[in-house]
């Protein structure tokens, strides 16, 4: 059974940093593209970043460009989201997702809460 488990969320002051992790199991990790999404209360789920399965190329949503960095470690079946210069607007539940094609996201994690104060 496929599982994506996020960790690393928590509370941080504006301007601070946090690193999220997502560990995948039950799939051939190296063949899946991975992504991060977030959702704040009362708002639509928002794309944050993605990383490809082949070239490890990354792409970021406009709201996080220059502040967040996504990476992956195929040996550990893990993707990361390094978040710097955090703002209150970054407060949300962050979800990890996996896809075998670019058509849709196949699997989702349960999410991890990130709260940025001040």
PDB file of C-alpha atoms in Angstrom:
ATOM      1  CA  UNK A   1       0.000   0.000   0.000  1.00  0.00           C
ATOM      2  CA  UNK A   2       1.350   3.391  -0.982  1.00  0.00           C
ATOM      3  CA  UNK A   3       2.023   5.805   1.825  1.00  0.00           C
ATOM      4  CA  UNK A   4       3.366   9.331   1.876  1.00  0.00           C
ATOM      5  CA  UNK A   5       4.227  10.633   5.319  1.00  0.00           C
ATOM      6  CA  UNK A   6       5.095  14.274   5.895  1.00  0.00           C
ATOM      7  CA  UNK A   7       7.016  15.571   8.864  1.00  0.00           C
ATOM      8  CA  UNK A   8       8.867  18.663   9.976  1.00  0.00           C
ATOM      9  CA  UNK A   9       5.969  21.034  10.393  1.00  0.00           C
ATOM     10  CA  UNK A  10       5.634  23.278  13.388  1.00  0.00           C
ATOM     11  CA  UNK A  11       5.506  26.856  14.570  1.00  0.00           C
ATOM     12  CA  UNK A  12       8.064  29.436  13.539  1.00  0.00           C
ATOM     13  CA  UNK A  13       8.390  33.207  13.606  1.00  0.00           C
ATOM     14  CA  UNK A  14       8.250  35.255  10.452  1.00  0.00           C
ATOM     15  CA  UNK A  15      11.638  35.335   8.788  1.00  0.00           C
ATOM     16  CA  UNK A  16      12.549  31.923  10.126  1.00  0.00           C
ATOM     17  CA  UNK A  17      13.144  28.619   8.392  1.00  0.00           C
ATOM     18  CA  UNK A  18      11.709  25.145   8.432  1.00  0.00           C
ATOM     19  CA  UNK A  19      12.414  21.947   6.520  1.00  0.00           C
ATOM     20  CA  UNK A  20       9.659  19.522   5.641  1.00  0.00           C
ATOM     21  CA  UNK A  21      10.235  15.895   4.726  1.00  0.00           C
ATOM     22  CA  UNK A  22       8.066  13.370   2.940  1.00  0.00           C
ATOM     23  CA  UNK A  23       8.901   9.680   3.048  1.00  0.00           C
ATOM     24  CA  UNK A  24       7.285   7.467   0.427  1.00  0.00           C
ATOM     25  CA  UNK A  25       6.721   3.732   0.575  1.00  0.00           C
ATOM     26  CA  UNK A  26       4.934   1.158  -1.549  1.00  0.00           C
ATOM     27  CA  UNK A  27       5.969   2.659  -4.868  1.00  0.00           C
ATOM     28  CA  UNK A  28       8.972   2.807  -7.158  1.00  0.00           C
ATOM     29  CA  UNK A  29      10.001   6.176  -5.848  1.00  0.00           C
ATOM     30  CA  UNK A  30      12.610   7.012  -8.474  1.00  0.00           C
ATOM     31  CA  UNK A  31       9.998   6.848 -11.259  1.00  0.00           C
ATOM     32  CA  UNK A  32       7.577   9.287  -9.618  1.00  0.00           C
ATOM     33  CA  UNK A  33       7.470  12.999  -9.824  1.00  0.00           C
ATOM     34  CA  UNK A  34       6.875  14.567  -6.437  1.00  0.00           C
ATOM     35  CA  UNK A  35       5.147  17.724  -5.371  1.00  0.00           C
ATOM     36  CA  UNK A  36       4.264  19.918  -2.433  1.00  0.00           C
ATOM     37  CA  UNK A  37       0.928  21.652  -2.010  1.00  0.00           C
ATOM     38  CA  UNK A  38      -0.559  23.670   0.788  1.00  0.00           C
ATOM     39  CA  UNK A  39      -3.980  24.679   1.979  1.00  0.00           C
ATOM     40  CA  UNK A  40      -4.926  27.397   4.413  1.00  0.00           C
ATOM     41  CA  UNK A  41      -8.350  27.484   6.088  1.00  0.00           C
ATOM     42  CA  UNK A  42     -11.010  28.791   3.735  1.00  0.00           C
ATOM     43  CA  UNK A  43      -8.703  28.771   0.732  1.00  0.00           C
ATOM     44  CA  UNK A  44      -8.132  26.477  -2.214  1.00  0.00           C
ATOM     45  CA  UNK A  45      -5.277  24.039  -2.253  1.00  0.00           C
ATOM     46  CA  UNK A  46      -2.265  25.807  -3.722  1.00  0.00           C
ATOM     47  CA  UNK A  47       0.639  24.427  -5.696  1.00  0.00           C
ATOM     48  CA  UNK A  48       3.961  25.015  -3.977  1.00  0.00           C
ATOM     49  CA  UNK A  49       6.620  23.079  -5.857  1.00  0.00           C
ATOM     50  CA  UNK A  50       7.432  19.958  -7.825  1.00  0.00           C
ATOM     51  CA  UNK A  51      10.473  17.939  -8.771  1.00  0.00           C
ATOM     52  CA  UNK A  52      10.736  15.558 -11.696  1.00  0.00           C
ATOM     53  CA  UNK A  53      11.617  11.888 -11.545  1.00  0.00           C
ATOM     54  CA  UNK A  54      14.187  12.036 -14.327  1.00  0.00           C
ATOM     55  CA  UNK A  55      16.230  15.225 -14.355  1.00  0.00           C
ATOM     56  CA  UNK A  56      15.342  16.395 -10.838  1.00  0.00           C
ATOM     57  CA  UNK A  57      14.252  19.650 -12.387  1.00  0.00           C
ATOM     58  CA  UNK A  58      12.218  21.842 -10.065  1.00  0.00           C
ATOM     59  CA  UNK A  59       9.399  24.304 -10.482  1.00  0.00           C
ATOM     60  CA  UNK A  60       7.890  26.641  -7.920  1.00  0.00           C
ATOM     61  CA  UNK A  61       4.741  28.576  -7.433  1.00  0.00           C
ATOM     62  CA  UNK A  62       5.127  32.326  -7.691  1.00  0.00           C
ATOM     63  CA  UNK A  63       4.387  32.895  -4.022  1.00  0.00           C
ATOM     64  CA  UNK A  64       7.397  30.867  -2.865  1.00  0.00           C
ATOM     65  CA  UNK A  65       9.989  31.473  -5.579  1.00  0.00           C
ATOM     66  CA  UNK A  66      13.318  32.505  -4.160  1.00  0.00           C
ATOM     67  CA  UNK A  67      12.393  31.356  -0.657  1.00  0.00           C
ATOM     68  CA  UNK A  68      11.643  27.627  -0.900  1.00  0.00           C
ATOM     69  CA  UNK A  69      13.820  24.857  -2.302  1.00  0.00           C
ATOM     70  CA  UNK A  70      12.680  21.340  -3.114  1.00  0.00           C
ATOM     71  CA  UNK A  71      15.003  18.358  -3.348  1.00  0.00           C
ATOM     72  CA  UNK A  72      14.834  14.576  -3.384  1.00  0.00           C
ATOM     73  CA  UNK A  73      16.931  11.676  -2.200  1.00  0.00           C
ATOM     74  CA  UNK A  74      15.963   8.562  -4.105  1.00  0.00           C
ATOM     75  CA  UNK A  75      18.096   6.336  -1.902  1.00  0.00           C
ATOM     76  CA  UNK A  76      15.944   7.379   1.053  1.00  0.00           C
ATOM     77  CA  UNK A  77      12.632   7.577  -0.815  1.00  0.00           C
ATOM     78  CA  UNK A  78      12.355  11.093   0.516  1.00  0.00           C
ATOM     79  CA  UNK A  79      11.627  14.574  -0.755  1.00  0.00           C
ATOM     80  CA  UNK A  80      12.295  17.769   1.129  1.00  0.00           C
ATOM     81  CA  UNK A  81      11.040  21.297   1.168  1.00  0.00           C
ATOM     82  CA  UNK A  82      13.428  23.824   2.627  1.00  0.00           C
ATOM     83  CA  UNK A  83      11.461  26.923   3.550  1.00  0.00           C
ATOM     84  CA  UNK A  84      13.323  30.138   4.271  1.00  0.00           C
ATOM     85  CA  UNK A  85      12.211  33.694   4.942  1.00  0.00           C
ATOM     86  CA  UNK A  86       8.846  32.437   6.073  1.00  0.00           C
ATOM     87  CA  UNK A  87       5.885  34.775   6.083  1.00  0.00           C
ATOM     88  CA  UNK A  88       2.561  34.645   7.868  1.00  0.00           C
ATOM     89  CA  UNK A  89       0.965  33.930   4.487  1.00  0.00           C
ATOM     90  CA  UNK A  90       2.838  30.615   4.423  1.00  0.00           C
ATOM     91  CA  UNK A  91       0.712  29.309   7.280  1.00  0.00           C
ATOM     92  CA  UNK A  92      -1.105  26.233   5.996  1.00  0.00           C
ATOM     93  CA  UNK A  93      -1.244  22.479   6.016  1.00  0.00           C
ATOM     94  CA  UNK A  94       1.425  21.220   3.651  1.00  0.00           C
ATOM     95  CA  UNK A  95       0.795  18.089   1.617  1.00  0.00           C
ATOM     96  CA  UNK A  96       3.179  15.821  -0.223  1.00  0.00           C
ATOM     97  CA  UNK A  97       2.015  14.233  -3.486  1.00  0.00           C
ATOM     98  CA  UNK A  98       3.322  11.724  -6.041  1.00  0.00           C
ATOM     99  CA  UNK A  99       2.560  11.125  -9.702  1.00  0.00           C
ATOM    100  CA  UNK A 100       3.653   8.639 -12.345  1.00  0.00           C
ATOM    101  CA  UNK A 101       2.594  10.940 -15.200  1.00  0.00           C
ATOM    102  CA  UNK A 102       2.044  14.653 -15.549  1.00  0.00           C
ATOM    103  CA  UNK A 103      -1.722  14.226 -15.928  1.00  0.00           C
ATOM    104  CA  UNK A 104      -2.707  13.928 -12.296  1.00  0.00           C
ATOM    105  CA  UNK A 105      -1.391  13.367  -8.810  1.00  0.00           C
ATOM    106  CA  UNK A 106      -1.860   9.749  -7.797  1.00  0.00           C
ATOM    107  CA  UNK A 107      -1.115   9.800  -4.095  1.00  0.00           C
ATOM    108  CA  UNK A 108      -1.278  12.252  -1.237  1.00  0.00           C
ATOM    109  CA  UNK A 109       0.029  12.386   2.270  1.00  0.00           C
ATOM    110  CA  UNK A 110      -1.981  13.413   5.322  1.00  0.00           C
ATOM    111  CA  UNK A 111      -0.297  16.780   5.653  1.00  0.00           C
ATOM    112  CA  UNK A 112       1.756  18.610   8.225  1.00  0.00           C
ATOM    113  CA  UNK A 113       0.858  21.936   9.804  1.00  0.00           C
ATOM    114  CA  UNK A 114       3.102  24.956   9.374  1.00  0.00           C
ATOM    115  CA  UNK A 115       2.294  28.037  11.421  1.00  0.00           C
ATOM    116  CA  UNK A 116       4.192  31.281  10.930  1.00  0.00           C
ATOM    117  CA  UNK A 117       3.600  33.943  13.564  1.00  0.00           C
ATOM    118  CA  UNK A 118       4.114  37.698  13.692  1.00  0.00           C
TER     119      UNK A 118
END
